[in-house]
Amino acid sequence: MSIKSNLQFFLENLPPDCQLIAVSKTKPTEAIQEAYDARHRVFAENKVQELVPKYEALPKDIQWHLIGHLQTNKVKYIAPFVHLIHSIDSFKLLEEVNKQAQKVDRTIPCLLQLHIAEEETKFGFSEDEVTALLASDEFHKLTNVTITGLMGMATFTENKEQIRREFRGLRGFFEKLKASSLPPAVSMRHLSMGMSSDYQVALEEGSTMIRVGSAIFGERSYT
Ligand SMILES: *Cc1c(COP(=O)(O)O)cnc(C)c1O
């Protein structure tokens, strides 16, 4: 299957309120260009050192999303152009994004990453931490970031029921926040959940953004 036909498949099968984020990590710019030529414009990377050269090499109307764990000392490199950061997992990071956004006179949209998986290795807030963060004075002082939704990664397992439970829990929290009174800089528009192996379950559980890599570009080889 070609990149183009893979994209076609998703575009034909996704509900209209769900956006496809093409995860191009480890893939060469040629592969991204191929997707671009098939009129796709929304791509994501998980590493700043990979995102920046791709941003520089490729057409400027691409919307670049950052989906991996982000170190505070790297925020400055992506602040001028990043479209959405999915992986805000600490207040310290959000503060740094705000600071760097201020420097380049932008407001950067961010998602808060929730820890919904069993594995300790995955990053993210608990629900209580998010509730506390959104209510805190420190958060209200941030002028150059907006929170536009939530992101989560399910446990790496074959057990679809477990994955469904985790996504459903995240959706429940998303809806609860949406129904609550939120600060002006916060809106619950995006629920980023689902990747190649579990996007179908994620869609059934209300995802509005699926982050798909290998099902578009083929398997990754880490060498
Ligand atoms: C790599 C990655 C994806 C996409 O993974 P695939 O299995 O290739 O679809 C999605 N989200 C995050 C955070 C990733 O790091």
mmCIF file of C-alpha atoms and ligand atoms in Angstrom:
data_model
loop_
_atom_site.group_PDB
_atom_site.id
_atom_site.type_symbol
_atom_site.label_atom_id
_atom_site.label_comp_id
_atom_site.label_asym_id
_atom_site.label_seq_id
_atom_site.Cartn_x
_atom_site.Cartn_y
_atom_site.Cartn_z
ATOM 1 C CA MET A 1 0.000 0.000 0.000
ATOM 2 C CA SER A 2 1.250 3.496 -0.808
ATOM 3 C CA ILE A 3 1.276 6.440 1.583
ATOM 4 C CA LYS A 4 -1.337 8.062 -0.592
ATOM 5 C CA SER A 5 -3.727 5.115 -0.497
ATOM 6 C CA ASN A 6 -3.238 4.731 3.249
ATOM 7 C CA LEU A 7 -4.186 8.379 3.758
ATOM 8 C CA GLN A 8 -7.144 7.902 1.449
ATOM 9 C CA PHE A 9 -8.335 5.013 3.572
ATOM 10 C CA PHE A 10 -8.319 7.122 6.729
ATOM 11 C CA LEU A 11 -9.931 10.128 5.097
ATOM 12 C CA GLU A 12 -12.753 7.948 3.805
ATOM 13 C CA ASN A 13 -13.310 6.166 7.076
ATOM 14 C CA LEU A 14 -12.888 8.840 9.707
ATOM 15 C CA PRO A 15 -15.927 10.577 11.154
ATOM 16 C CA PRO A 16 -16.033 14.264 10.117
ATOM 17 C CA ASP A 17 -15.300 15.532 13.619
ATOM 18 C CA CYS A 18 -12.072 13.535 13.920
ATOM 19 C CA GLN A 19 -8.756 14.797 12.620
ATOM 20 C CA LEU A 20 -5.967 12.575 11.321
ATOM 21 C CA ILE A 21 -2.509 13.503 12.605
ATOM 22 C CA ALA A 22 0.155 11.789 10.484
ATOM 23 C CA VAL A 23 3.014 10.732 12.743
ATOM 24 C CA SER A 24 6.156 10.980 10.632
ATOM 25 C CA LYS A 25 8.808 10.278 13.284
ATOM 26 C CA THR A 26 11.862 8.382 11.957
ATOM 27 C CA LYS A 27 10.544 8.789 8.398
ATOM 28 C CA PRO A 28 12.508 10.765 5.791
ATOM 29 C CA THR A 29 11.315 14.077 4.384
ATOM 30 C CA GLU A 30 10.573 12.279 1.075
ATOM 31 C CA ALA A 31 7.854 10.246 2.797
ATOM 32 C CA ILE A 32 6.357 13.396 4.306
ATOM 33 C CA GLN A 33 6.525 15.142 0.944
ATOM 34 C CA GLU A 34 4.633 12.217 -0.563
ATOM 35 C CA ALA A 35 1.851 12.643 1.989
ATOM 36 C CA TYR A 36 1.943 16.390 1.394
ATOM 37 C CA ASP A 37 1.560 15.850 -2.335
ATOM 38 C CA ALA A 38 -1.514 13.765 -1.526
ATOM 39 C CA ARG A 39 -2.761 16.988 0.117
ATOM 40 C CA HIS A 40 -2.194 16.040 3.739
ATOM 41 C CA ARG A 41 -1.023 18.971 5.889
ATOM 42 C CA VAL A 42 -1.005 17.839 9.507
ATOM 43 C CA PHE A 43 2.042 15.971 10.802
ATOM 44 C CA ALA A 44 3.489 15.091 14.185
ATOM 45 C CA GLU A 45 6.906 14.303 15.546
ATOM 46 C CA ASN A 46 7.955 13.165 19.002
ATOM 47 C CA LYS A 47 11.458 14.633 19.085
ATOM 48 C CA VAL A 48 12.444 18.277 18.784
ATOM 49 C CA GLN A 49 15.767 17.453 17.124
ATOM 50 C CA GLU A 50 13.879 15.633 14.380
ATOM 51 C CA LEU A 51 11.024 18.107 14.084
ATOM 52 C CA VAL A 52 13.144 21.234 13.522
ATOM 53 C CA PRO A 53 15.087 20.063 10.443
ATOM 54 C CA LYS A 54 11.899 18.658 8.915
ATOM 55 C CA TYR A 55 10.114 21.932 9.518
ATOM 56 C CA GLU A 56 12.981 23.742 7.808
ATOM 57 C CA ALA A 57 13.123 21.392 4.823
ATOM 58 C CA LEU A 58 9.418 21.068 4.070
ATOM 59 C CA PRO A 59 6.641 23.413 2.860
ATOM 60 C CA LYS A 60 5.651 26.067 5.362
ATOM 61 C CA ASP A 61 1.924 25.418 5.278
ATOM 62 C CA ILE A 62 2.378 22.143 7.157
ATOM 63 C CA GLN A 63 0.881 22.149 10.644
ATOM 64 C CA TRP A 64 3.422 20.524 12.946
ATOM 65 C CA HIS A 65 2.293 18.855 16.150
ATOM 66 C CA LEU A 66 4.605 17.748 18.939
ATOM 67 C CA ILE A 67 3.457 14.508 20.554
ATOM 68 C CA GLY A 68 6.390 13.163 22.571
ATOM 69 C CA HIS A 69 7.758 13.984 26.003
ATOM 70 C CA LEU A 70 9.182 17.496 25.737
ATOM 71 C CA GLN A 71 12.144 18.724 27.740
ATOM 72 C CA THR A 72 11.930 22.318 28.919
ATOM 73 C CA ASN A 73 15.318 23.246 27.425
ATOM 74 C CA LYS A 74 14.071 22.317 23.930
ATOM 75 C CA VAL A 75 10.852 24.333 23.887
ATOM 76 C CA LYS A 76 12.575 27.412 22.433
ATOM 77 C CA TYR A 77 13.392 25.610 19.188
ATOM 78 C CA ILE A 78 9.769 24.843 18.330
ATOM 79 C CA ALA A 79 8.000 27.852 19.858
ATOM 80 C CA PRO A 80 8.151 29.928 16.638
ATOM 81 C CA PHE A 81 6.172 27.457 14.562
ATOM 82 C CA VAL A 82 4.612 24.535 16.481
ATOM 83 C CA HIS A 83 0.878 24.253 15.828
ATOM 84 C CA LEU A 84 -0.179 22.145 18.826
ATOM 85 C CA ILE A 85 1.730 20.485 21.673
ATOM 86 C CA HIS A 86 -0.077 17.297 22.765
ATOM 87 C CA SER A 87 2.300 16.312 25.526
ATOM 88 C CA ILE A 88 2.185 18.890 28.313
ATOM 89 C CA ASP A 89 2.877 16.737 31.361
ATOM 90 C CA SER A 90 3.974 19.237 34.020
ATOM 91 C CA PHE A 91 3.258 22.781 35.073
ATOM 92 C CA LYS A 92 6.944 23.595 34.704
ATOM 93 C CA LEU A 93 6.774 22.643 31.030
ATOM 94 C CA LEU A 94 3.633 24.698 30.460
ATOM 95 C CA GLU A 95 5.340 27.693 32.084
ATOM 96 C CA GLU A 96 8.303 27.310 29.761
ATOM 97 C CA VAL A 97 6.045 27.056 26.698
ATOM 98 C CA ASN A 98 4.349 30.250 27.863
ATOM 99 C CA LYS A 99 7.696 31.988 28.296
ATOM 100 C CA GLN A 100 8.999 30.994 24.871
ATOM 101 C CA ALA A 101 5.664 31.813 23.226
ATOM 102 C CA GLN A 102 5.863 35.278 24.744
ATOM 103 C CA LYS A 103 9.321 35.786 23.261
ATOM 104 C CA VAL A 104 8.068 35.108 19.751
ATOM 105 C CA ASP A 105 4.775 36.908 20.336
ATOM 106 C CA ARG A 106 2.581 33.859 19.879
ATOM 107 C CA THR A 107 -0.097 32.022 21.794
ATOM 108 C CA ILE A 108 0.613 28.294 21.660
ATOM 109 C CA PRO A 109 -2.271 25.818 21.922
ATOM 110 C CA CYS A 110 -1.519 22.851 24.179
ATOM 111 C CA LEU A 111 -3.167 19.628 25.279
ATOM 112 C CA LEU A 112 -2.694 18.244 28.768
ATOM 113 C CA GLN A 113 -1.444 14.656 28.724
ATOM 114 C CA LEU A 114 -3.184 12.342 31.174
ATOM 115 C CA HIS A 115 -1.526 9.227 32.481
ATOM 116 C CA ILE A 116 -4.134 6.582 31.671
ATOM 117 C CA ALA A 117 -1.946 3.517 31.058
ATOM 118 C CA GLU A 118 -0.819 0.846 33.455
ATOM 119 C CA GLU A 119 2.844 1.362 32.581
ATOM 120 C CA GLU A 120 4.887 3.614 34.817
ATOM 121 C CA THR A 121 6.930 4.681 31.824
ATOM 122 C CA LYS A 122 4.241 6.789 30.249
ATOM 123 C CA PHE A 123 4.101 10.472 31.163
ATOM 124 C CA GLY A 124 1.153 12.549 32.203
ATOM 125 C CA PHE A 125 -0.997 14.121 34.871
ATOM 126 C CA SER A 126 -3.611 12.476 37.049
ATOM 127 C CA GLU A 127 -7.146 13.895 36.903
ATOM 128 C CA ASP A 128 -6.700 15.536 40.290
ATOM 129 C CA GLU A 129 -3.514 17.216 39.144
ATOM 130 C CA VAL A 130 -5.272 18.648 36.099
ATOM 131 C CA THR A 131 -8.154 19.930 38.195
ATOM 132 C CA ALA A 132 -5.708 21.576 40.606
ATOM 133 C CA LEU A 133 -3.628 23.031 37.787
ATOM 134 C CA LEU A 134 -6.593 24.645 36.033
ATOM 135 C CA ALA A 135 -7.755 26.186 39.311
ATOM 136 C CA SER A 136 -4.342 27.495 40.372
ATOM 137 C CA ASP A 137 -3.254 31.146 40.466
ATOM 138 C CA GLU A 138 -0.020 30.226 38.706
ATOM 139 C CA PHE A 139 -1.968 28.908 35.744
ATOM 140 C CA HIS A 140 -4.074 32.058 35.504
ATOM 141 C CA LYS A 141 -0.922 34.128 35.142
ATOM 142 C CA LEU A 142 0.046 32.418 31.880
ATOM 143 C CA THR A 143 -0.805 34.752 29.021
ATOM 144 C CA ASN A 144 0.593 32.987 25.951
ATOM 145 C CA VAL A 145 -0.730 29.439 26.120
ATOM 146 C CA THR A 146 -4.200 28.020 25.701
ATOM 147 C CA ILE A 147 -5.358 24.561 26.725
ATOM 148 C CA THR A 148 -7.538 23.157 23.979
ATOM 149 C CA GLY A 149 -8.041 19.599 25.195
ATOM 150 C CA LEU A 150 -6.558 16.387 26.512
ATOM 151 C CA MET A 151 -4.284 13.642 25.249
ATOM 152 C CA GLY A 152 -3.706 10.089 26.471
ATOM 153 C CA MET A 153 -1.892 6.918 25.518
ATOM 154 C CA ALA A 154 -3.401 3.577 26.401
ATOM 155 C CA THR A 155 -1.429 0.648 27.758
ATOM 156 C CA PHE A 156 0.571 -1.292 25.178
ATOM 157 C CA THR A 157 -1.481 -4.468 25.244
ATOM 158 C CA GLU A 158 -3.499 -6.797 23.015
ATOM 159 C CA ASN A 159 -6.338 -6.503 25.497
ATOM 160 C CA LYS A 160 -8.859 -4.313 23.692
ATOM 161 C CA GLU A 161 -11.160 -4.144 26.679
ATOM 162 C CA GLN A 162 -8.432 -2.658 28.813
ATOM 163 C CA ILE A 163 -7.622 -0.120 26.102
ATOM 164 C CA ARG A 164 -11.323 0.722 25.834
ATOM 165 C CA ARG A 165 -11.587 1.219 29.607
ATOM 166 C CA GLU A 166 -8.627 3.591 29.588
ATOM 167 C CA PHE A 167 -9.932 5.641 26.653
ATOM 168 C CA ARG A 168 -13.409 5.700 28.146
ATOM 169 C CA GLY A 169 -12.036 7.016 31.419
ATOM 170 C CA LEU A 170 -10.228 9.811 29.596
ATOM 171 C CA ARG A 171 -13.340 10.676 27.607
ATOM 172 C CA GLY A 172 -15.353 10.804 30.814
ATOM 173 C CA PHE A 173 -12.913 13.277 32.333
ATOM 174 C CA PHE A 174 -12.884 15.311 29.109
ATOM 175 C CA GLU A 175 -16.691 15.572 29.173
ATOM 176 C CA LYS A 176 -16.677 16.433 32.859
ATOM 177 C CA LEU A 177 -14.237 19.295 32.289
ATOM 178 C CA LYS A 178 -16.180 20.429 29.245
ATOM 179 C CA ALA A 179 -19.337 20.706 31.345
ATOM 180 C CA SER A 180 -17.588 22.575 34.148
ATOM 181 C CA SER A 181 -16.770 26.259 34.288
ATOM 182 C CA LEU A 182 -13.338 26.655 32.779
ATOM 183 C CA PRO A 183 -10.916 29.595 32.725
ATOM 184 C CA PRO A 184 -11.001 31.681 29.507
ATOM 185 C CA ALA A 185 -7.749 30.167 28.218
ATOM 186 C CA VAL A 186 -9.165 26.647 28.467
ATOM 187 C CA SER A 187 -11.552 24.892 26.085
ATOM 188 C CA MET A 188 -12.223 21.194 25.689
ATOM 189 C CA ARG A 189 -12.190 20.858 21.905
ATOM 190 C CA HIS A 190 -9.649 18.140 21.227
ATOM 191 C CA LEU A 191 -9.442 14.661 22.652
ATOM 192 C CA SER A 192 -6.225 13.193 21.259
ATOM 193 C CA MET A 193 -6.276 9.429 21.637
ATOM 194 C CA GLY A 194 -5.597 6.458 19.405
ATOM 195 C CA MET A 195 -2.661 5.323 17.285
ATOM 196 C CA SER A 196 -2.244 2.689 14.547
ATOM 197 C CA SER A 197 -2.932 -0.232 16.870
ATOM 198 C CA ASP A 198 -5.872 1.194 18.793
ATOM 199 C CA TYR A 199 -7.452 4.047 16.816
ATOM 200 C CA GLN A 200 -10.597 2.057 16.119
ATOM 201 C CA VAL A 201 -11.316 1.657 19.808
ATOM 202 C CA ALA A 202 -10.381 5.325 20.328
ATOM 203 C CA LEU A 203 -12.885 6.426 17.676
ATOM 204 C CA GLU A 204 -15.609 4.355 19.284
ATOM 205 C CA GLU A 205 -14.764 6.060 22.567
ATOM 206 C CA GLY A 206 -15.017 9.575 21.171
ATOM 207 C CA SER A 207 -11.545 10.556 19.995
ATOM 208 C CA THR A 208 -11.325 13.772 17.961
ATOM 209 C CA MET A 209 -7.658 13.378 16.970
ATOM 210 C CA ILE A 210 -5.946 10.138 16.113
ATOM 211 C CA ARG A 211 -2.153 10.072 15.888
ATOM 212 C CA VAL A 212 -1.273 7.525 13.239
ATOM 213 C CA GLY A 213 2.248 6.647 12.113
ATOM 214 C CA SER A 214 2.943 3.114 10.928
ATOM 215 C CA ALA A 215 -0.502 2.590 9.387
ATOM 216 C CA ILE A 216 0.299 5.470 7.021
ATOM 217 C CA PHE A 217 4.053 5.337 6.523
ATOM 218 C CA GLY A 218 4.774 1.662 7.203
ATOM 219 C CA GLU A 219 6.637 0.098 10.109
ATOM 220 C CA ARG A 220 9.453 2.086 11.673
ATOM 221 C CA SER A 221 12.919 0.660 11.924
ATOM 222 C CA TYR A 222 14.992 2.062 14.759
ATOM 223 C CA THR A 223 18.608 1.648 13.854
HETATM 224 C C1 LIG B 1 4.788 7.087 17.654
HETATM 225 C C2 LIG B 1 3.600 7.695 18.301
HETATM 226 C C3 LIG B 1 2.321 7.553 17.741
HETATM 227 C C4 LIG B 1 2.034 6.764 16.466
HETATM 228 O O1 LIG B 1 2.378 5.439 16.591
HETATM 229 P P1 LIG B 1 1.939 4.348 15.464
HETATM 230 O O2 LIG B 1 1.825 3.107 16.226
HETATM 231 O O3 LIG B 1 3.042 4.329 14.488
HETATM 232 O O4 LIG B 1 0.672 4.801 14.877
HETATM 233 C C5 LIG B 1 1.258 8.163 18.385
HETATM 234 N N1 LIG B 1 1.431 8.877 19.512
HETATM 235 C C6 LIG B 1 2.639 9.041 20.081
HETATM 236 C C7 LIG B 1 2.745 9.847 21.319
HETATM 237 C C8 LIG B 1 3.766 8.456 19.497
HETATM 238 O O5 LIG B 1 4.952 8.625 20.075
#
